[in-house]
Coordinates of C-alpha atoms in Angstrom, one line a residue:
X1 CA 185.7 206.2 -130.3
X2 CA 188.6 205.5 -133.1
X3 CA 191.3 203.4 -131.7
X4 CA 193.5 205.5 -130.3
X5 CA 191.0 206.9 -128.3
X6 CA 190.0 203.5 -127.2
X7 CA 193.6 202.2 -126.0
X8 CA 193.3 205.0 -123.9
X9 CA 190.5 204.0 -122.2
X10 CA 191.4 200.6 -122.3
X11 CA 194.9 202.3 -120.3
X12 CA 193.3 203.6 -117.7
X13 CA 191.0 201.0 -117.0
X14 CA 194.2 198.2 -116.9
X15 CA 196.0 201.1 -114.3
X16 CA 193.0 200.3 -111.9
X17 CA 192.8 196.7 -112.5
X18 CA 196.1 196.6 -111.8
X19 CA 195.4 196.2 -107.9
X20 CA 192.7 193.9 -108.4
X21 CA 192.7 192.9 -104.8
X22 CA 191.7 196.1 -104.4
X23 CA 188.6 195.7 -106.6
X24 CA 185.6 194.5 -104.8
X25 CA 183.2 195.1 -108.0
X26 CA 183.1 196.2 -111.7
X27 CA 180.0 197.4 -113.7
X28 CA 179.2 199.2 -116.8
X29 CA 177.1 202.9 -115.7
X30 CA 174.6 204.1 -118.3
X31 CA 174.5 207.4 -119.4
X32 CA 172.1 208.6 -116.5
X33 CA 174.2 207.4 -113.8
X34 CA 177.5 208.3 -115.4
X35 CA 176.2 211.8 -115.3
X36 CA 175.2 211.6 -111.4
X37 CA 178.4 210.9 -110.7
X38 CA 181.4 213.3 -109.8
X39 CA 184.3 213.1 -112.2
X40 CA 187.2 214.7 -113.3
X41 CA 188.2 215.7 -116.4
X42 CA 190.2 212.8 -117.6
X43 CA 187.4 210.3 -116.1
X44 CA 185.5 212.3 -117.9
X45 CA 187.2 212.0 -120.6
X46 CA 188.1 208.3 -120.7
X47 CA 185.2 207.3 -119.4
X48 CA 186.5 205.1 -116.4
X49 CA 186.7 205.7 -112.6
X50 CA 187.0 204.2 -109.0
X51 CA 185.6 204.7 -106.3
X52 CA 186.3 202.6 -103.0
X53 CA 186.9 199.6 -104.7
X54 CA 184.2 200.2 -108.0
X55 CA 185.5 200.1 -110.9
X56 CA 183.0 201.5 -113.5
X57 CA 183.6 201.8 -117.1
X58 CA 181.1 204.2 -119.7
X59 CA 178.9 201.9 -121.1
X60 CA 178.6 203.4 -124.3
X61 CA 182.4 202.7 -124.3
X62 CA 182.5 198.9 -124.0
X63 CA 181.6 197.9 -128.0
X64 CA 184.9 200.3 -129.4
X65 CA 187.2 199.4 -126.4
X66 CA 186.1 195.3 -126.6
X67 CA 186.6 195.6 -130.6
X68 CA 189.9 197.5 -130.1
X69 CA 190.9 194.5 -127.7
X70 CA 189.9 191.6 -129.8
X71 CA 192.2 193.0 -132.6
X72 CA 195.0 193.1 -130.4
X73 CA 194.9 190.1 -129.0
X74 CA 194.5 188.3 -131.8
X75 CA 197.5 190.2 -133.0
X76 CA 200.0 190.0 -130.4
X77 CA 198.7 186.1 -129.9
X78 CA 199.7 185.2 -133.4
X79 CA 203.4 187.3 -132.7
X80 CA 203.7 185.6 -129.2
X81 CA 203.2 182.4 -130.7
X82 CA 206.2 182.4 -132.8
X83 CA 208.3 182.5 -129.7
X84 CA 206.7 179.1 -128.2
X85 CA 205.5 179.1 -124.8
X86 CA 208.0 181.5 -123.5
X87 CA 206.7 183.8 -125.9
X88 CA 202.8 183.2 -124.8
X89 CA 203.0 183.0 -121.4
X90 CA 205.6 185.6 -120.9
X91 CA 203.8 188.5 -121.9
X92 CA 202.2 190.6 -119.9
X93 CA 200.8 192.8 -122.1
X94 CA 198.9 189.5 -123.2
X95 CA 197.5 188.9 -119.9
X96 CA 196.5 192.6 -119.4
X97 CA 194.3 192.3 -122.8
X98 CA 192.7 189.1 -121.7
X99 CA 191.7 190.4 -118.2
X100 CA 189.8 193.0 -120.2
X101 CA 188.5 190.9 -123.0
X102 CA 186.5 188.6 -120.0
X103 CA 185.6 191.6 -118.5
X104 CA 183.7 193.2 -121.8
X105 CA 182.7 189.0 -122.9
X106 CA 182.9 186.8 -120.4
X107 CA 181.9 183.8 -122.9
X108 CA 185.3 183.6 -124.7
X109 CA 186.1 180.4 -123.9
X110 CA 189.6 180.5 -125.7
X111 CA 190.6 183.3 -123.4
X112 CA 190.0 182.0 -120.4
X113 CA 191.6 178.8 -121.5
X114 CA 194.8 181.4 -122.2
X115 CA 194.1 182.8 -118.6
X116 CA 194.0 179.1 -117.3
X117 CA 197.8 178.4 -118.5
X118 CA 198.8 181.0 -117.0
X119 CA 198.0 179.8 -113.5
X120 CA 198.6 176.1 -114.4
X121 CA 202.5 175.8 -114.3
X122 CA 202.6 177.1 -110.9
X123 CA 201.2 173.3 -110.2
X124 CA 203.7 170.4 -110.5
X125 CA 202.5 168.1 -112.7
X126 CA 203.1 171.0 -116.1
X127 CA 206.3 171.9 -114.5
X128 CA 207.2 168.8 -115.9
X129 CA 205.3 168.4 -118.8
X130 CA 206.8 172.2 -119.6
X131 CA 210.6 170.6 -118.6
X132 CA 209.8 167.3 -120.7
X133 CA 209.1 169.7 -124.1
X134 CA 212.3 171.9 -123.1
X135 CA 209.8 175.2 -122.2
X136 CA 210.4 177.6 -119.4
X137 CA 206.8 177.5 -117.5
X138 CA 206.1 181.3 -116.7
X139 CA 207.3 183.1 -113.9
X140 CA 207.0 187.0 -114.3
X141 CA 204.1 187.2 -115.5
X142 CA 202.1 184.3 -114.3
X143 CA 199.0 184.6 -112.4
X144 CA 198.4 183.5 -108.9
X145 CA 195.4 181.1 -108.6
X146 CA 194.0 183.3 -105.2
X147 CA 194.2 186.7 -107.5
X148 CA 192.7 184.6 -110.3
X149 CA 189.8 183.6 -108.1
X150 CA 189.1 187.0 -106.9
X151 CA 189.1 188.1 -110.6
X152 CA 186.8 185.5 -111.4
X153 CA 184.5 186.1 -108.9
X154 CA 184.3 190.2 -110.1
X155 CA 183.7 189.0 -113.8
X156 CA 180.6 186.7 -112.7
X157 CA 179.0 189.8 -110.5
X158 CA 178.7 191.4 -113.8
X159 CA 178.1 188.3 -115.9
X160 CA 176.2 186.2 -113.8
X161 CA 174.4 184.6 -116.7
X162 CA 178.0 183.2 -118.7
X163 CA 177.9 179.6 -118.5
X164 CA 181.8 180.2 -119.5
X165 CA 182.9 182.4 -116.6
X166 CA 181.1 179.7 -113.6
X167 CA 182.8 176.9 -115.4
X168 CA 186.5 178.7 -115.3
X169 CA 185.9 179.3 -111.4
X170 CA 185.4 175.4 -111.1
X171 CA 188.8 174.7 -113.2
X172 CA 190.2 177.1 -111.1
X173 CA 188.7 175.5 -107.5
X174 CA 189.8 172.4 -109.3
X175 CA 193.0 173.3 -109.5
X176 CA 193.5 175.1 -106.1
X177 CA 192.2 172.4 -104.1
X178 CA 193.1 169.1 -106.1
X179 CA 197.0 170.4 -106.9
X180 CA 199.6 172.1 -104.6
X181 CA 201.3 174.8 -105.5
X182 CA 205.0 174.7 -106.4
X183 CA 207.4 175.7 -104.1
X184 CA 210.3 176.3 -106.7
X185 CA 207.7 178.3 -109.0
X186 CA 206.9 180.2 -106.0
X187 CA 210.4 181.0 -104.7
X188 CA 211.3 182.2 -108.1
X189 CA 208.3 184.4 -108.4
X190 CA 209.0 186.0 -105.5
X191 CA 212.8 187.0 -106.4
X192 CA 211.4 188.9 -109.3
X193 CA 209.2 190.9 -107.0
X194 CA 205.9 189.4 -107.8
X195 CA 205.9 186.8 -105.2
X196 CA 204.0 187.8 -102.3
X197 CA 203.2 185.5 -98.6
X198 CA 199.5 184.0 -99.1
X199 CA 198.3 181.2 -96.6
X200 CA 196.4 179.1 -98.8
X201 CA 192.6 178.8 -97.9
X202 CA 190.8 175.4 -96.7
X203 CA 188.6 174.0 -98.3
X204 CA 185.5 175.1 -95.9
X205 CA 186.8 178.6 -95.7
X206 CA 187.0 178.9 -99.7
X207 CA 183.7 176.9 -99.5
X208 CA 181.9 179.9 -97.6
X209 CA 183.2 182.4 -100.3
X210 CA 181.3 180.5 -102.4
X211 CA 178.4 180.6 -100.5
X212 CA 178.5 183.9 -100.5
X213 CA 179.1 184.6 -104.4
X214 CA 176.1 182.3 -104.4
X215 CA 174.0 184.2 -102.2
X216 CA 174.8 187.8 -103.9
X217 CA 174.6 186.6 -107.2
X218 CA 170.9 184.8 -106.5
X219 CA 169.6 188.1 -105.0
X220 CA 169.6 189.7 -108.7
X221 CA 167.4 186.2 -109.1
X222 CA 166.4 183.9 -107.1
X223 CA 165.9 181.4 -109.7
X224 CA 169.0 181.8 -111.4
X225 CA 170.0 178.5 -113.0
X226 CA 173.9 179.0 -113.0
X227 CA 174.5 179.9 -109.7
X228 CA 172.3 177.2 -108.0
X229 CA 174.4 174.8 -110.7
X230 CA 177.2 176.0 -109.4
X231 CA 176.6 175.3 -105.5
X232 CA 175.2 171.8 -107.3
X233 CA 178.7 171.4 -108.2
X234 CA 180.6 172.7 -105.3
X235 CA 178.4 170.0 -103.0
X236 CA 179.6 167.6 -104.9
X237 CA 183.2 168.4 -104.7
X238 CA 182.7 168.5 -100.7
X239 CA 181.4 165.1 -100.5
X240 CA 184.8 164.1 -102.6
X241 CA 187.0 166.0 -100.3
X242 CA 185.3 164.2 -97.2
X243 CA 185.9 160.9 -98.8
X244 CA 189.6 161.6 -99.7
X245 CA 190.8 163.5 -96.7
X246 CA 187.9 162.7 -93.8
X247 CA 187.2 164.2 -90.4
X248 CA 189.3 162.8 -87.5
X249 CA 186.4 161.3 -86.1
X250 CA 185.7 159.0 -88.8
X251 CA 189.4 158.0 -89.2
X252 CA 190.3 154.7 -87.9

């Protein structure tokens, strides 16, 4: 593919993941499944479609469409940054390119850091820090941290093996769990029309998600060292919450 050919693909493929709510998984086909599958003509020719929530992507694509991406990150980043934080964070084009750079390479650790600001200043503590250096934290294009999750969770189904990816979902449970969100931040969000009403999960309700990224991502292997870590980790974090915040039986 030159590069025109692969912004095109790289188009179509953003249009789906778009709605990634609507995404329940994402994988690569190879070139006897691809041509099992009914397509037309300009899946065929862009070498992406969706099916009831499967997003699939011609795997002979991925090396000229992650190389397109790459370059224009790395361009826009350097424009962006010129413009401060407003700059950075405020374009969604940016965001759009890093969703499908951790999709292609989920072991870019810089871009998910990028990914991680983005759902950050919706917390109150870099509200301020953002207010104290005189930067508007981002509001149309930020990221909510239950989207974020989901997203996370697709990218480790087809990267279960990236140390990189399971240690952005603990940021991110970090984050949800340890740090409200802000209720200003939210308000504004919704004015511009991005806002939407989402009851924030409990702990034990986000904790059986968990279980069951756990569970589907062992059945590939049972012995598989970063998922097992990761439920390592997560046990850990439950024994802090039941310290911090116990049940009312132990209160006194």
């Amino acid at each position: 593919l030159d590069r025109p050919q692969a912004a095109a693909v790289f188009c179509q493929f953003k249009r789906f993941l778009s709605s990634v709510q609507d995404i329940s998984e994402i994988s690569f086909l190879h070139e006897h499944v691809w041509e099992s599958v009914e397509k037309a003509d300009d899946e065929e020719r862009l070498g992406v479609i969706c099916r009831d929530g499967h997003l699939a992507i011609h795997r002979s694509f991925v090396p000229f469409v992650y190389k397109h991406l790459s370059s224009e990150f790395r361009t826009r980043f350097a424009v962006s940054a010129d413009q401060h934080t407003e700059g950075l964070f405020g374009d969604s084009e940016l965001r759009d390119l890093s969703a499908g750079l951790c999709v292609m390479n989920a072991d870019l650790h810089s871009v998910w850091n990028f990914r991680f600001q983005l759902v950050r200043p919706q917390t109150p503590p870099l509200r301020v820090v953002a207010q104290k250096f005189r930067a508007s934290p981002p509001h149309h294009s930020n990221l909510s941290i239950e989207e974020e999750l989901h997203f996370s969770a697709l990218v480790l189904k087809l990267h279960p093996k990236s140390g990189e990816a399971w240690a952005y979902r603990q940021q991110l449970l970090d984050l949800y769990f340890l740090c409200p969100p802000c209720k200003e931040i939210e308000e504004e969000s919704s004015k511009i029309g991005r806002g939407r009403e989402r009851r924030r999960k409990s702990f034990v309700e986000q904790t059986e998600e968990e279980i069951h990224l756990v569970e589907e991502v062992s059945q590939q292997n049972e012995q598989h060292y970063y998922s097992w870590r990761h439920w390592r980790w997560l046990l850990g974090r439950f024994r802090e919450m039941l310290k911090r915040d116990p049940p009312p039986a132990q209160r006194r």
